[in-house]
């Protein structure tokens, strides 16, 4: 059986909270290997879209097809299975577990996915340049280092889709470049990336940029990189 | 072959997951010390109080039955119907039967009527040292007799005869015939007072002895109408040896044990009949059951308060980790996995708190016992195991509701930055 060309297909997806339409009939396809940037002001529906694509929330209506699997109507347990198998999450605030070392934070993702493998987790940290900091607690790491641990954790299970929510939002310029370099490498290796950002420069790093406003897609731009 | 490889891989994966599970639990317990300390403290205080109370409640019968021996003899041995005295030889048999019991004291009594200033008084010859052990509550104004030739006189006699400590008295034996002259077992009043029909003027052979009044005895009972002297002095004065009218025992045991001992003595030792002093044994039981009920009530209250304290603490601890729970769910954990992890932490905290609390509870029980009963309390190991188990269970139950509620958290809260 051949994989569908598009990793993600949204068809007329809406999310309604009471009277508020956080997403209003959004349709979007993301081919495998694409780096998609999502931009928009606060309250435009970016986070709601991320939650639905990342199997953390369900759409009120419409269809969400991720890696050939329809997410609408899935039970919480089935959605948890999708999250552990298909999605790698990178957060603005890193969200590392404070009492676990960098290495253990990466192994937690392995634990929920299949089985913890310390050498493999060390290799993931090595990939983001943090092998030497593996035994450090998050409180002993800089913001940039914590974000790199977060990226290593997101990559450890080889997810089909990497979702990043403002990944450089809490970083200085130097660390922002380090993170973007990692993303470029991942993209060059064929990873599918969806990055939500306020930063136009970060958004411009993607191949494609989609702008949301009031829950609707209002603009779509393709960037050509040499 | 492929099945074997698959099974082996499955086993390796399960082991790796189990190792990671306990690694996470251990890290949470050891690296979040201040938070863990609060939870352990909540469990530990409860365990300390409960273990101390339970230790004392269990040890109370041993402690209190010993304490209550201060109220006098609780087992009397008398001649069997038809016999006039308890033979000395019977005492060895009784001692054998009481070997396993804790005998606080044994006081043999022989009663004779002696005359003081022409008036007959019941006089007891006994082992005065043993009497002090059996009846430590007796109050003596003056001194206990220190040797031969010294007597104690009851307070009533002291008043009637106008005597006090340090006075000399002359006691006459064998003066009067008739039944009033030889007292039956038990403590009577002024001998001969109810023997008005008997001839009072038949003088046979008289023996006289001079005695010093060492002290005046006040018990509030029939002993206040008694003269007490060393058994040897009475035998010298009244003649005869080796027979007792009654032997009083003070045994540290509850009423059922005393009843059982009395039955065995009566059945197995020839020539004697034993009976418990019901007034004492039953009041001992009543006091003990009251104390135990009180301790049980306090224990239940402490248990409820501990549950509330631990629940509140667990609620705060879990609420603080709501973000972590949401993150774990975002990484793919399902509700049951989250519950298992956090409840296991609750169990670990409960076990640590239980072990520490039980240790401290033992120390607390020691302090209470030494201050109240003036002797140490023993370590009850099965109770220690129960205490740790109950503490662990309490922590688990207390964590159940907050953890279940927290495990339902929406993983999307992580992206919202909450």
mmCIF file of C-alpha atoms in Angstrom, chain A residues 17 47 50-51 54-57 76-77 80-81 83-84 89-91 93-101 103-105 107-116 118 135 137 153 157 163 165, chain B residues 9 12-14 16-21 23-25 27-29 31-32 321 323-324 326-338 340-341 345 410-418:
data_model
loop_
_atom_site.group_PDB
_atom_site.id
_atom_site.type_symbol
_atom_site.label_atom_id
_atom_site.label_comp_id
_atom_site.label_asym_id
_atom_site.label_seq_id
_atom_site.Cartn_x
_atom_site.Cartn_y
_atom_site.Cartn_z
ATOM 1 C CA UNK A 17 -16.419 27.281 21.656
ATOM 2 C CA UNK A 47 -3.057 27.290 18.542
ATOM 3 C CA UNK A 50 -2.110 23.080 16.187
ATOM 4 C CA UNK A 51 -4.156 21.278 18.815
ATOM 5 C CA UNK A 54 -1.532 17.422 16.886
ATOM 6 C CA UNK A 55 -4.424 15.138 17.991
ATOM 7 C CA UNK A 56 -4.809 17.036 21.259
ATOM 8 C CA UNK A 57 -8.251 18.343 20.427
ATOM 9 C CA UNK A 76 -9.155 10.112 23.733
ATOM 10 C CA UNK A 77 -7.215 6.848 23.906
ATOM 11 C CA UNK A 80 -3.148 9.504 22.543
ATOM 12 C CA UNK A 81 -1.937 6.688 20.282
ATOM 13 C CA UNK A 83 0.240 11.614 19.449
ATOM 14 C CA UNK A 84 2.785 9.049 20.538
ATOM 15 C CA UNK A 89 5.776 18.405 19.630
ATOM 16 C CA UNK A 90 8.070 21.396 20.197
ATOM 17 C CA UNK A 91 6.816 24.049 22.622
ATOM 18 C CA UNK A 93 8.026 27.146 26.836
ATOM 19 C CA UNK A 94 9.948 23.878 26.314
ATOM 20 C CA UNK A 95 7.850 22.003 28.910
ATOM 21 C CA UNK A 96 10.605 19.777 30.226
ATOM 22 C CA UNK A 97 9.895 17.786 33.373
ATOM 23 C CA UNK A 98 11.827 19.600 36.096
ATOM 24 C CA UNK A 99 12.936 16.631 38.163
ATOM 25 C CA UNK A 100 14.220 14.595 35.203
ATOM 26 C CA UNK A 101 17.580 15.099 33.483
ATOM 27 C CA UNK A 103 18.424 12.426 28.945
ATOM 28 C CA UNK A 104 15.456 11.247 31.018
ATOM 29 C CA UNK A 105 13.213 13.893 29.443
ATOM 30 C CA UNK A 107 13.477 8.887 27.343
ATOM 31 C CA UNK A 108 9.995 9.803 28.629
ATOM 32 C CA UNK A 109 8.845 10.175 25.000
ATOM 33 C CA UNK A 110 10.374 6.781 24.202
ATOM 34 C CA UNK A 111 8.643 5.305 27.258
ATOM 35 C CA UNK A 112 5.187 6.330 26.060
ATOM 36 C CA UNK A 113 5.947 5.412 22.439
ATOM 37 C CA UNK A 114 7.471 1.959 22.775
ATOM 38 C CA UNK A 115 10.468 1.342 25.026
ATOM 39 C CA UNK A 116 13.162 3.534 26.578
ATOM 40 C CA UNK A 118 19.299 5.180 26.636
ATOM 41 C CA UNK A 135 22.854 14.428 33.012
ATOM 42 C CA UNK A 137 18.421 18.988 35.057
ATOM 43 C CA UNK A 153 12.433 14.646 22.623
ATOM 44 C CA UNK A 157 10.367 8.480 17.932
ATOM 45 C CA UNK A 163 4.684 20.485 15.163
ATOM 46 C CA UNK A 165 4.618 26.208 18.522
ATOM 47 C CA UNK B 9 11.936 -8.483 22.228
ATOM 48 C CA UNK B 12 13.158 -6.705 26.824
ATOM 49 C CA UNK B 13 10.711 -3.878 26.055
ATOM 50 C CA UNK B 14 8.610 -4.641 29.153
ATOM 51 C CA UNK B 16 12.984 -1.425 29.895
ATOM 52 C CA UNK B 17 9.580 0.198 30.411
ATOM 53 C CA UNK B 18 9.333 -1.093 33.983
ATOM 54 C CA UNK B 19 12.845 0.193 34.748
ATOM 55 C CA UNK B 20 11.964 3.617 33.301
ATOM 56 C CA UNK B 21 8.681 3.664 35.238
ATOM 57 C CA UNK B 23 13.227 5.531 37.523
ATOM 58 C CA UNK B 24 10.625 8.268 37.002
ATOM 59 C CA UNK B 25 8.922 7.488 40.325
ATOM 60 C CA UNK B 27 13.393 10.737 40.544
ATOM 61 C CA UNK B 28 10.116 12.394 41.462
ATOM 62 C CA UNK B 29 10.454 11.290 45.078
ATOM 63 C CA UNK B 31 14.469 15.265 43.429
ATOM 64 C CA UNK B 32 11.343 17.117 44.568
ATOM 65 C CA UNK B 321 1.944 19.056 38.615
ATOM 66 C CA UNK B 323 1.186 20.991 33.689
ATOM 67 C CA UNK B 324 3.434 17.955 33.840
ATOM 68 C CA UNK B 326 -0.808 17.588 30.514
ATOM 69 C CA UNK B 327 2.671 17.333 28.965
ATOM 70 C CA UNK B 328 2.811 13.574 29.557
ATOM 71 C CA UNK B 329 -0.562 13.255 27.874
ATOM 72 C CA UNK B 330 0.616 15.437 24.987
ATOM 73 C CA UNK B 331 3.535 13.036 24.589
ATOM 74 C CA UNK B 332 1.081 10.177 24.244
ATOM 75 C CA UNK B 333 0.377 8.980 27.787
ATOM 76 C CA UNK B 334 -3.172 7.836 28.331
ATOM 77 C CA UNK B 335 -5.224 8.384 31.476
ATOM 78 C CA UNK B 336 -4.394 4.997 32.990
ATOM 79 C CA UNK B 337 -0.652 5.444 32.514
ATOM 80 C CA UNK B 338 -0.752 8.840 34.216
ATOM 81 C CA UNK B 340 -0.473 4.527 37.541
ATOM 82 C CA UNK B 341 2.582 6.793 37.705
ATOM 83 C CA UNK B 345 4.350 7.944 43.728
ATOM 84 C CA UNK B 410 -6.773 18.279 28.506
ATOM 85 C CA UNK B 411 -3.321 17.824 26.887
ATOM 86 C CA UNK B 412 -4.026 20.918 24.793
ATOM 87 C CA UNK B 413 -3.418 23.048 27.914
ATOM 88 C CA UNK B 414 0.300 22.549 27.260
ATOM 89 C CA UNK B 415 0.125 24.427 23.954
ATOM 90 C CA UNK B 416 -1.981 27.136 25.512
ATOM 91 C CA UNK B 417 0.928 27.640 27.884
ATOM 92 C CA UNK B 418 -1.181 27.017 31.013
#
